[in-house]
Coordinates of N, CA and C and ligand atoms in Angstrom, one line a residue:
X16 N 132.9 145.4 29.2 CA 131.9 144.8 28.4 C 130.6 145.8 28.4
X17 N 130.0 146.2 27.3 CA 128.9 146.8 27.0 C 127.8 146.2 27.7
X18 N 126.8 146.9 28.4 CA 125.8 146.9 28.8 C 124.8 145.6 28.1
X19 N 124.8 146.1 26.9 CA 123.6 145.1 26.0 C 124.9 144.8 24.8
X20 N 124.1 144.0 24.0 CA 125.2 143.3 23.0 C 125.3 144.2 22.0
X21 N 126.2 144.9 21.5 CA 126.0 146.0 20.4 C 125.7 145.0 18.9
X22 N 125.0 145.6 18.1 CA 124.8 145.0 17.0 C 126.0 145.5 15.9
X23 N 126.9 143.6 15.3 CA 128.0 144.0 14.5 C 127.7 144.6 13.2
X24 N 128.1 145.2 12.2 CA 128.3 145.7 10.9 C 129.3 145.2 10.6
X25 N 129.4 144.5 9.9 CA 130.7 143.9 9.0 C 131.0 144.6 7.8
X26 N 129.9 144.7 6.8 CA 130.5 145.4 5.5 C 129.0 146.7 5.3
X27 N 129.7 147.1 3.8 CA 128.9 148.4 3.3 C 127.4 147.5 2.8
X28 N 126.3 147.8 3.3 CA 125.0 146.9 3.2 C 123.8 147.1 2.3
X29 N 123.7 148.5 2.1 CA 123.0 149.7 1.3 C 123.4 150.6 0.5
X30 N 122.9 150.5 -0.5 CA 123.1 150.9 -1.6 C 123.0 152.6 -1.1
X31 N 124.0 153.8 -2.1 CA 123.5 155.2 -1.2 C 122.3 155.7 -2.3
X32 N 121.9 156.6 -2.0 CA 121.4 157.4 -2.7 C 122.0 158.1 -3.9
X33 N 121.4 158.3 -5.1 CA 122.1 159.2 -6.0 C 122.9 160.5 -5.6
X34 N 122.2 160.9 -4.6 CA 122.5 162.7 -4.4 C 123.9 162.3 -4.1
X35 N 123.8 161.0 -3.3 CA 125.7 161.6 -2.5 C 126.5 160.0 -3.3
X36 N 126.7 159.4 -4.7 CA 127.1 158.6 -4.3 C 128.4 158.9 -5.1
X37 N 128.4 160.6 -5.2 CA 129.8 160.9 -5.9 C 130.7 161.2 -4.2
X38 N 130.2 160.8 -3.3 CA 131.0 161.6 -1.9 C 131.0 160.0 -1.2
X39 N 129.9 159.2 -1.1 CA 129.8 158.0 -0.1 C 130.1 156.8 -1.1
X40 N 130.6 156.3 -0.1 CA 130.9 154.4 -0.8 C 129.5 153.9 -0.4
X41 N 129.1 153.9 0.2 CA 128.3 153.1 0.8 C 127.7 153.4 1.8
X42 N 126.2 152.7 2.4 CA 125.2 153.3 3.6 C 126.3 152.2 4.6
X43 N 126.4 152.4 5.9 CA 126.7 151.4 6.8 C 125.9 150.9 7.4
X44 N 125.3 151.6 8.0 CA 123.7 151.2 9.0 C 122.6 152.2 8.5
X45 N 121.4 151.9 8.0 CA 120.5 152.6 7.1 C 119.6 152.9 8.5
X46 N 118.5 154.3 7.9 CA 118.0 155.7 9.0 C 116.9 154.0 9.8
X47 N 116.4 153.2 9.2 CA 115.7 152.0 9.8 C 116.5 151.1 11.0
X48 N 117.7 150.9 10.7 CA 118.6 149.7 11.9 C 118.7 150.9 12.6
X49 N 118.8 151.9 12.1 CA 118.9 153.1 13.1 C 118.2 153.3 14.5
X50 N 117.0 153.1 13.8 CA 115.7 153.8 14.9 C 115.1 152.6 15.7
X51 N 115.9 151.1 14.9 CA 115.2 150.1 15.5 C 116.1 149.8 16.8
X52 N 117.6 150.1 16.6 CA 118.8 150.0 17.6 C 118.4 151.0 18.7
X53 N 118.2 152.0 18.6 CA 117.8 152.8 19.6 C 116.7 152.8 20.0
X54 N 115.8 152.3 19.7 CA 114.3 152.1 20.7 C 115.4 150.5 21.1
X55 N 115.8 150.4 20.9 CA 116.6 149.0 22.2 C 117.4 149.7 23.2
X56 N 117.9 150.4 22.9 CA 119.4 151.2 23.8 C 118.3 151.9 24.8
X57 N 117.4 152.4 24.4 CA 116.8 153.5 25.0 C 115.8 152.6 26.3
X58 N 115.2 151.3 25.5 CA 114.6 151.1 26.5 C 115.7 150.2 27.7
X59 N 116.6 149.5 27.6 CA 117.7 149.4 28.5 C 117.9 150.5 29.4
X60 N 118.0 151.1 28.6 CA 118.9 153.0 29.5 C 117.3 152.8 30.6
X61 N 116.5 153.4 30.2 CA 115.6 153.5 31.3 C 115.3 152.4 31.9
X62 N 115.3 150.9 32.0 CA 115.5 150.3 32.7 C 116.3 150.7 33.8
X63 N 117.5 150.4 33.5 CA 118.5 150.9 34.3 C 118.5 151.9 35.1
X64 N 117.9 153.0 34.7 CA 118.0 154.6 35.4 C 116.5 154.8 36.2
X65 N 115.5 153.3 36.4 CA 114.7 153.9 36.6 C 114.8 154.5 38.6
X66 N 113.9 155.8 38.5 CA 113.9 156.2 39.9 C 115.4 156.6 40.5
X67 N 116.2 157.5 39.5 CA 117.0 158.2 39.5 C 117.4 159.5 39.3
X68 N 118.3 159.8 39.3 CA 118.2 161.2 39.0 C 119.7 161.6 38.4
X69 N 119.2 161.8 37.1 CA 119.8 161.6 35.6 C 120.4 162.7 35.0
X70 N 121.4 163.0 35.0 CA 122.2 164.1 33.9 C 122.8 163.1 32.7
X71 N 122.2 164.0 31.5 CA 122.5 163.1 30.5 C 123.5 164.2 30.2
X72 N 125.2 164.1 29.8 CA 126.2 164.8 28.8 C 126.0 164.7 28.1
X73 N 125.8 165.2 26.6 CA 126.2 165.2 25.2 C 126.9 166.1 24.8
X74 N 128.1 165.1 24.2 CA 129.8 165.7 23.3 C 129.4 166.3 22.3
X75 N 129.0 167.9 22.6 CA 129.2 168.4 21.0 C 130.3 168.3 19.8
X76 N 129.6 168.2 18.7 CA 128.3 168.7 17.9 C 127.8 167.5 17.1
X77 N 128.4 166.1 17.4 CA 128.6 164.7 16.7 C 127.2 164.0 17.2
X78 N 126.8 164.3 18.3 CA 125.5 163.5 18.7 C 124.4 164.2 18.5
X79 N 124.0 165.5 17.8 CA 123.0 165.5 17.9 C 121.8 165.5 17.4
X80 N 121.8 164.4 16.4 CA 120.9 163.6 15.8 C 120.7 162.1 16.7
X81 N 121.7 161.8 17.4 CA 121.4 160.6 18.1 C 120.9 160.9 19.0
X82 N 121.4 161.7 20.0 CA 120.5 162.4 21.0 C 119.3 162.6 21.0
X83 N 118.6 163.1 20.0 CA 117.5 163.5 19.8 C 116.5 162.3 19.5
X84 N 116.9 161.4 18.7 CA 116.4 160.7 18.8 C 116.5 159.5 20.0
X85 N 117.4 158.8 20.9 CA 117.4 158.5 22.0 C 116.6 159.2 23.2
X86 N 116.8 160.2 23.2 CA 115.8 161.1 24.4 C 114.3 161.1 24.3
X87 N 114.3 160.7 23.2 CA 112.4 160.6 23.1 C 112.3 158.9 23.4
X88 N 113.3 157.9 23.9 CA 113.0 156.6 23.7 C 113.5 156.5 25.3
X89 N 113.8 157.7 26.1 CA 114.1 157.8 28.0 C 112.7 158.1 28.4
X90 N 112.6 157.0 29.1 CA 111.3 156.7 29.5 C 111.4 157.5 31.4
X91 N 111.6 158.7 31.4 CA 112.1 158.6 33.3 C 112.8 160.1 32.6
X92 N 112.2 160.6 34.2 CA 112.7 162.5 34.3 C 114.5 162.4 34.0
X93 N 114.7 163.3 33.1 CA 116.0 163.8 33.1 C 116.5 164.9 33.0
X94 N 117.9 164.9 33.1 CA 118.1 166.6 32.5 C 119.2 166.6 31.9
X95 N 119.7 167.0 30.9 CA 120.6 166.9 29.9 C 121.3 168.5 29.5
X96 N 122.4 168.4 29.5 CA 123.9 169.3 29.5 C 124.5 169.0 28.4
X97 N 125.4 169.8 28.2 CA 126.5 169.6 26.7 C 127.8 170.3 27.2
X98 N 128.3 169.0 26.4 CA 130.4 169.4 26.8 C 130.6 169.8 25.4
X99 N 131.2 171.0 25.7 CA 132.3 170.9 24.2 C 133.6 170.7 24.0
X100 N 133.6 169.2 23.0 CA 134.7 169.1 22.7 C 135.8 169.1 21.1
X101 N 136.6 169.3 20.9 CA 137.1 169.6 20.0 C 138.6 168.7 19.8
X102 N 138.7 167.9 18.8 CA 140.0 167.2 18.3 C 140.7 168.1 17.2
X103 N 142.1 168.4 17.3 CA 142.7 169.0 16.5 C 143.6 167.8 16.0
X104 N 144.2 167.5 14.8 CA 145.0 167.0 14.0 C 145.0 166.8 12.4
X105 N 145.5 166.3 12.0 CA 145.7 166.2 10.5 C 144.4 165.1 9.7
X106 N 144.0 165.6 8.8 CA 142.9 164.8 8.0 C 141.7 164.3 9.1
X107 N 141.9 162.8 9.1 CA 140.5 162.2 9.9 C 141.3 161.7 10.9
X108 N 142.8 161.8 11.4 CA 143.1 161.3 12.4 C 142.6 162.0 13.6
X109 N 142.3 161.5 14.9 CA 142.3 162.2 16.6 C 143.6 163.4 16.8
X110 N 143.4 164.0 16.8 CA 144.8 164.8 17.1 C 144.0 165.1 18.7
X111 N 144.7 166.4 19.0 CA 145.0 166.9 20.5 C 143.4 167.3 21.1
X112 N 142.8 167.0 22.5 CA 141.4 167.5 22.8 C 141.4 168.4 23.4
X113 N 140.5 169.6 22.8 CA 140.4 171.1 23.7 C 139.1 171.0 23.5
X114 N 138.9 171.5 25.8 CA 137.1 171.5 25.6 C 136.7 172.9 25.1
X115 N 135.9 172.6 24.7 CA 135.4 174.0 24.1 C 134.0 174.8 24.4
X116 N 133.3 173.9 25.5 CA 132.1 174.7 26.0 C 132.3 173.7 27.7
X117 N 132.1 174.2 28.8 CA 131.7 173.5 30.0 C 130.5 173.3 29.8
X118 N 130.6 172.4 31.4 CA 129.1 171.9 31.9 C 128.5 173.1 32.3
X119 N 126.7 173.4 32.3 CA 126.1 174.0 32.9 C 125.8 173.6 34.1
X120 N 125.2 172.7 34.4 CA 124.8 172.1 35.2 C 125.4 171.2 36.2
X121 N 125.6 171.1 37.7 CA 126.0 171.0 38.6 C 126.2 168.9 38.2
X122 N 127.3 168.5 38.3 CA 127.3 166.9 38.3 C 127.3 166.4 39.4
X123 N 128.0 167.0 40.9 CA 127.8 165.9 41.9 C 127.0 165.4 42.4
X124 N 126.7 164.4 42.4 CA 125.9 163.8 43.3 C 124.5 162.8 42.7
X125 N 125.0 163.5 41.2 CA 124.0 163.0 40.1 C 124.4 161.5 39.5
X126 N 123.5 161.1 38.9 CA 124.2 159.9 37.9 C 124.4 160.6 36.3
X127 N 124.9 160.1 35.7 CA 125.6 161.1 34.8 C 125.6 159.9 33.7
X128 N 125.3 160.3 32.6 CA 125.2 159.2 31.4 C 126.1 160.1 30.3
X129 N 127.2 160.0 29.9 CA 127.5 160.7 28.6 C 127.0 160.2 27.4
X130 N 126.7 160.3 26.8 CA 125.9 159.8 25.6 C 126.9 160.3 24.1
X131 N 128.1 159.8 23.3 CA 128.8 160.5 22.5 C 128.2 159.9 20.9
X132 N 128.8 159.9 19.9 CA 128.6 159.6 18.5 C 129.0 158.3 17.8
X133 N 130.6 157.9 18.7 CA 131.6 157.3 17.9 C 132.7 156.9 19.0
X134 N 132.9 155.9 19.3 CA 134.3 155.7 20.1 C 135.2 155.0 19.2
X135 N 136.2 155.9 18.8 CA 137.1 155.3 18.0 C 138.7 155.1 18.7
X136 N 139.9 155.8 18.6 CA 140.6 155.8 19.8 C 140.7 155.7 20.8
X137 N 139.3 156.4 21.6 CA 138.8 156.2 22.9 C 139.6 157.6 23.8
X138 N 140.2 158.3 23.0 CA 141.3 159.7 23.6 C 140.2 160.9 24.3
X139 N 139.0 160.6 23.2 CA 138.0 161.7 23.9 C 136.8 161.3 24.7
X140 N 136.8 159.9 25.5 CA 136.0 159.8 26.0 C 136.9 159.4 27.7
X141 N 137.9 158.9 27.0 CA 139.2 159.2 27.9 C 139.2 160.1 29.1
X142 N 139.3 161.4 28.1 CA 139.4 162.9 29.0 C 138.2 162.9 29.3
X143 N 136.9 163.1 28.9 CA 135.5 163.8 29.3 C 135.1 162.4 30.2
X144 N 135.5 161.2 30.6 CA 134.8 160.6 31.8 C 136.1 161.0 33.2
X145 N 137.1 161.4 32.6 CA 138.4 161.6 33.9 C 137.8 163.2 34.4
X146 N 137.7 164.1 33.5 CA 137.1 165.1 33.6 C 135.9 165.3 34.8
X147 N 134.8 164.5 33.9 CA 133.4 164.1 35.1 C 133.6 163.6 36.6
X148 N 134.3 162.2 36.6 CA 134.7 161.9 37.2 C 135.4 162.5 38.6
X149 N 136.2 163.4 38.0 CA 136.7 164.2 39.1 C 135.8 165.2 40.4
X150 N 134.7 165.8 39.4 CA 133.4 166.3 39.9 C 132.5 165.3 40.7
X151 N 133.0 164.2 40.9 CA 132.1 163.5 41.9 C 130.6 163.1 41.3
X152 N 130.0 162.4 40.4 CA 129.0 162.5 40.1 C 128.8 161.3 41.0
X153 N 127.4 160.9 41.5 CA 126.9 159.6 42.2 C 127.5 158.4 41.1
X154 N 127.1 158.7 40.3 CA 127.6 157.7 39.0 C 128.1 157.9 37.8
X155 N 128.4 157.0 36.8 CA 129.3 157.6 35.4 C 129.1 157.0 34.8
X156 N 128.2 156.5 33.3 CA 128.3 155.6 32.2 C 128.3 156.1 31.4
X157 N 128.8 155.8 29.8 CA 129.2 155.9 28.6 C 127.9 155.4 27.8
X158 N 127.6 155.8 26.9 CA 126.5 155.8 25.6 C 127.0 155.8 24.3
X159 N 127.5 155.4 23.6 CA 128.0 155.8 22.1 C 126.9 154.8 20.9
X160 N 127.0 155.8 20.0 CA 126.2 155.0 19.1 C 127.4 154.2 18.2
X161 N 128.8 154.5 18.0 CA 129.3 153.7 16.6 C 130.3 153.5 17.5
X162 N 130.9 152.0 17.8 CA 132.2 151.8 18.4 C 133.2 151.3 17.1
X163 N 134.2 152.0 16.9 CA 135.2 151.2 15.9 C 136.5 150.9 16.7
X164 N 135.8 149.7 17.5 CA 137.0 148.7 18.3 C 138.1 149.0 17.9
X165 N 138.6 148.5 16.4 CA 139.7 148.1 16.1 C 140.9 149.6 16.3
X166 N 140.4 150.6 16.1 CA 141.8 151.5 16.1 C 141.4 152.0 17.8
X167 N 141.2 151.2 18.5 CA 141.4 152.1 20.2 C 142.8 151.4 20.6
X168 N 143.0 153.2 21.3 CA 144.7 153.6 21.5 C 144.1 153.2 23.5
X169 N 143.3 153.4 24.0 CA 143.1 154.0 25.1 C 142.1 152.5 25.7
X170 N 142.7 152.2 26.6 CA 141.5 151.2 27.2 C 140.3 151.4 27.8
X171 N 139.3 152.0 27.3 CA 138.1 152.1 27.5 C 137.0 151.4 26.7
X172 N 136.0 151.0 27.3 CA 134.5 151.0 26.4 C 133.3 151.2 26.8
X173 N 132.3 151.8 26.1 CA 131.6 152.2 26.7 C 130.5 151.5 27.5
X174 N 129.3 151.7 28.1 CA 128.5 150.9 28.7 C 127.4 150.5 27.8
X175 N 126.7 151.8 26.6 CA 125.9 151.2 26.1 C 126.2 151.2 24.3
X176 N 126.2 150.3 23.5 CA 127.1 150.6 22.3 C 125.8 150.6 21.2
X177 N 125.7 151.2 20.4 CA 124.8 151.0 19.2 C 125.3 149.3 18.3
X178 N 126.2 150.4 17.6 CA 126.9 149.6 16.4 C 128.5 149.2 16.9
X179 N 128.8 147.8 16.6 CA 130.3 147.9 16.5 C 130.4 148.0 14.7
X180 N 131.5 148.8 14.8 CA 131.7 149.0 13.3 C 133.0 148.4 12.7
X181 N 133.4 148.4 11.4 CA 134.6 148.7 10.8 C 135.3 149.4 11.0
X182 N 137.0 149.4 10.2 CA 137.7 150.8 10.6 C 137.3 151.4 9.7
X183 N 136.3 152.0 9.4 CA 136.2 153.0 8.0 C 135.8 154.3 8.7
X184 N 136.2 155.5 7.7 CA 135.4 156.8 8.2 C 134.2 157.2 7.6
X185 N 133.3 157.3 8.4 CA 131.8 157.4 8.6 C 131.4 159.0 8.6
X186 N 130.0 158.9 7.7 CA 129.7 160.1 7.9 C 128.3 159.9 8.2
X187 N 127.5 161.3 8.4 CA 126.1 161.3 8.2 C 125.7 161.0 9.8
X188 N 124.0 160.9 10.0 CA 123.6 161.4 11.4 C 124.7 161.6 12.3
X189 N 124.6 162.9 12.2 CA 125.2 164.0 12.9 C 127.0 164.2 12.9
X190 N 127.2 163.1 12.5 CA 129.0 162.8 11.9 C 129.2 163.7 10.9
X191 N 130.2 164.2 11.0 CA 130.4 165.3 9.5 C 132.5 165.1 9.2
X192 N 132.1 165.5 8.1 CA 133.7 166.0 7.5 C 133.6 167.1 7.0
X193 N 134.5 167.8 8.0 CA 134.8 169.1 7.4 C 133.2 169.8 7.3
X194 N 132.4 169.7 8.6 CA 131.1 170.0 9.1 C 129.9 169.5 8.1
X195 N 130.4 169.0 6.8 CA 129.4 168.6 5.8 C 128.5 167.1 6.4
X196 N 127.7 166.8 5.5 CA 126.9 165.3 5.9 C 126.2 165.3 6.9
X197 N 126.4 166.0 8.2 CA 125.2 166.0 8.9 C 124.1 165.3 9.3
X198 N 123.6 166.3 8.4 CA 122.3 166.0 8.2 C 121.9 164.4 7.6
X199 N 122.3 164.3 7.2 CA 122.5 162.8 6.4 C 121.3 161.7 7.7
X200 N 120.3 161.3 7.1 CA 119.8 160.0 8.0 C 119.8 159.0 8.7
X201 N 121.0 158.7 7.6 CA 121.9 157.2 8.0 C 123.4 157.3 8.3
X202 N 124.0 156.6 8.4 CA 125.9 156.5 8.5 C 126.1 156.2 7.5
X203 N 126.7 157.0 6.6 CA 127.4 156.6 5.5 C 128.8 156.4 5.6
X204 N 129.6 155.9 4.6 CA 131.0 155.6 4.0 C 131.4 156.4 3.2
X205 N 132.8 157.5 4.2 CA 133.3 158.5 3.2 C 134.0 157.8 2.0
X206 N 133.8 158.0 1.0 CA 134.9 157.7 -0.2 C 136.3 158.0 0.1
X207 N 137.4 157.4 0.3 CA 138.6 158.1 0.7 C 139.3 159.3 0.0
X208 N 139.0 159.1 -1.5 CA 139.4 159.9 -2.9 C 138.8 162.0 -1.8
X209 N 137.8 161.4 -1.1 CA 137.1 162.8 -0.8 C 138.1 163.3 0.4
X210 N 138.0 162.5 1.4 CA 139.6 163.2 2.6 C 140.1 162.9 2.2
X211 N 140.7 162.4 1.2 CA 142.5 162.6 0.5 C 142.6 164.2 -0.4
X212 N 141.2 164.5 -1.1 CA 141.6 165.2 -1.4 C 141.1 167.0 -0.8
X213 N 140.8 166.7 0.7 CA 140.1 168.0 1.7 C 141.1 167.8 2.5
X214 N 141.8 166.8 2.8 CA 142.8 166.8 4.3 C 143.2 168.6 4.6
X215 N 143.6 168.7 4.9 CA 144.0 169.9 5.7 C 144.5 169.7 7.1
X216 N 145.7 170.4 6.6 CA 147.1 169.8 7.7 C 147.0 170.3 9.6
X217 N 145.8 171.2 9.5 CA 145.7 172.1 10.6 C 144.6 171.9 11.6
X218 N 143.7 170.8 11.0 CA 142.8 171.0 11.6 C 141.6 169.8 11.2
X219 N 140.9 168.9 12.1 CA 139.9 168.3 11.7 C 138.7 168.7 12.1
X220 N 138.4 170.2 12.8 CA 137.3 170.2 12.4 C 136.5 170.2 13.9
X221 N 135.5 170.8 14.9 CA 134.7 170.9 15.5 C 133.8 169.4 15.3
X222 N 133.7 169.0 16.6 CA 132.7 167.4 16.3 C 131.2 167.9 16.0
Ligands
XMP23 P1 138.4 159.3 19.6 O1 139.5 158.9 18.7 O2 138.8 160.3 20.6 O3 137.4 159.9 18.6 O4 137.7 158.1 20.3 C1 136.2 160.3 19.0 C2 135.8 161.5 18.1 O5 136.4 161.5 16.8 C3 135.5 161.7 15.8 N1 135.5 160.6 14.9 C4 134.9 160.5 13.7 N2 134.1 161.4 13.1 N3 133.7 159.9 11.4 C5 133.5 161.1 11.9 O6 132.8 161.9 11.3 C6 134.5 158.9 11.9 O7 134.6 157.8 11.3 C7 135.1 159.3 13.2 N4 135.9 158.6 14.0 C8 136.1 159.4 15.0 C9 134.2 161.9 16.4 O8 134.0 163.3 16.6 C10 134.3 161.2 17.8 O9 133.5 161.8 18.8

């Protein structure tokens, strides 16, 4: 069970913007439930962490618009590292995980918060807490901003959840397809017409 009660999304809520509404169905959670959910997460987190001593992971390249904004809302000394991780498979499914950058920074003995984007199958947070774990950290908790319960293959969840979502595929703050959206402010709703017609049989793509 998550730490705090994640806030549900049920349907598409927000209208998108003209620029993208030939690519997005729909906003899911707008750049405002955004900023308001995370000045909540954040002040939990430092509750929790206070008078500790903190390595925060972040799973490249998917978190780092949440990151950024969460870290200004950690109220208490930390220090923050990056794992790289990488899913290979067909279109927007999880295929196989290859890390792709180590830790810098030394984890034993630390408390260790991974902080990711999205737990969807649960395959990549799977490996990168068995991973940590093995290194001995004082402690281990999970962070994700978008849980999509419904397709997890892997029995995990995390400790602190943003959003529970739908099964839909999501783009925008810091989510991409096919590295695009990014930038985006909010979580948007890929149109499916758009990965039906980008899939590419080899590869999904750097998170
Ligand atoms: P697993 O299945 O390992 O997936 O829990 C975690 C990683 O898969 C990516 N992912 C998505 N990326 N929109 C995206 O842009 C999505 O709806 C989505 N679902 C999963 C993401 O990189 C995540 O860290």
């Amino acid at each position: 069970m998550p730490l705090s009660k994640p806030r549900l999304v049920q349907t598409v809520q927000h209208r998108v913007p003209p620029l993208h509404r030939a690519d997005l169905a729909g906003v899911l959670v707008s750049e405002t439930d955004l900023q308001k959910r995370i000045a909540v997460m954040g002040r939990a987190i430092s509750k929790d962490y206070a008078g500790k001593d903190v390595l925060v992971v972040s799973l490249l390249s998917g978190t780092v618009l949440f990151l950024a904004d969460l870290l200004r809302r950690m109220s208490f000394p930390l220090r923050v590292d990056f794992l790289g991780v990488s899913s290979y498979g067909a279109g927007t499914e999880s295929g196989d995980l290859v890390f792709t950058k180590d830790l810098r920074l030394d984890v034993r003995g630390v408390h260790v918060l991974v902080v990711d984007d999205i737990l969807d199958t649960g395959k990549t947070l799977r490996a990168v807490t068995g991973k940590i774990a093995a290194l001995r950290p004082a402690s281990l908790r999970t962070c994700v901003l978008l849980d999509k319960r419904e397709r997890r293959i892997e029995s995990i969840e995390a400790d602190y959840v943003g959003f529970r979502i739908p099964n839909l595929f999501v783009v925008g703050y810091g989510l991409d397809f096919a590295e695009r959206y990014r930038n985006l402010p909010f979580v948007g709703v890929l149109r499916p017409e758009v990965f039906e017609a980008n899939a590419r049989p080899e590869r999904k793509g750097p998170r």
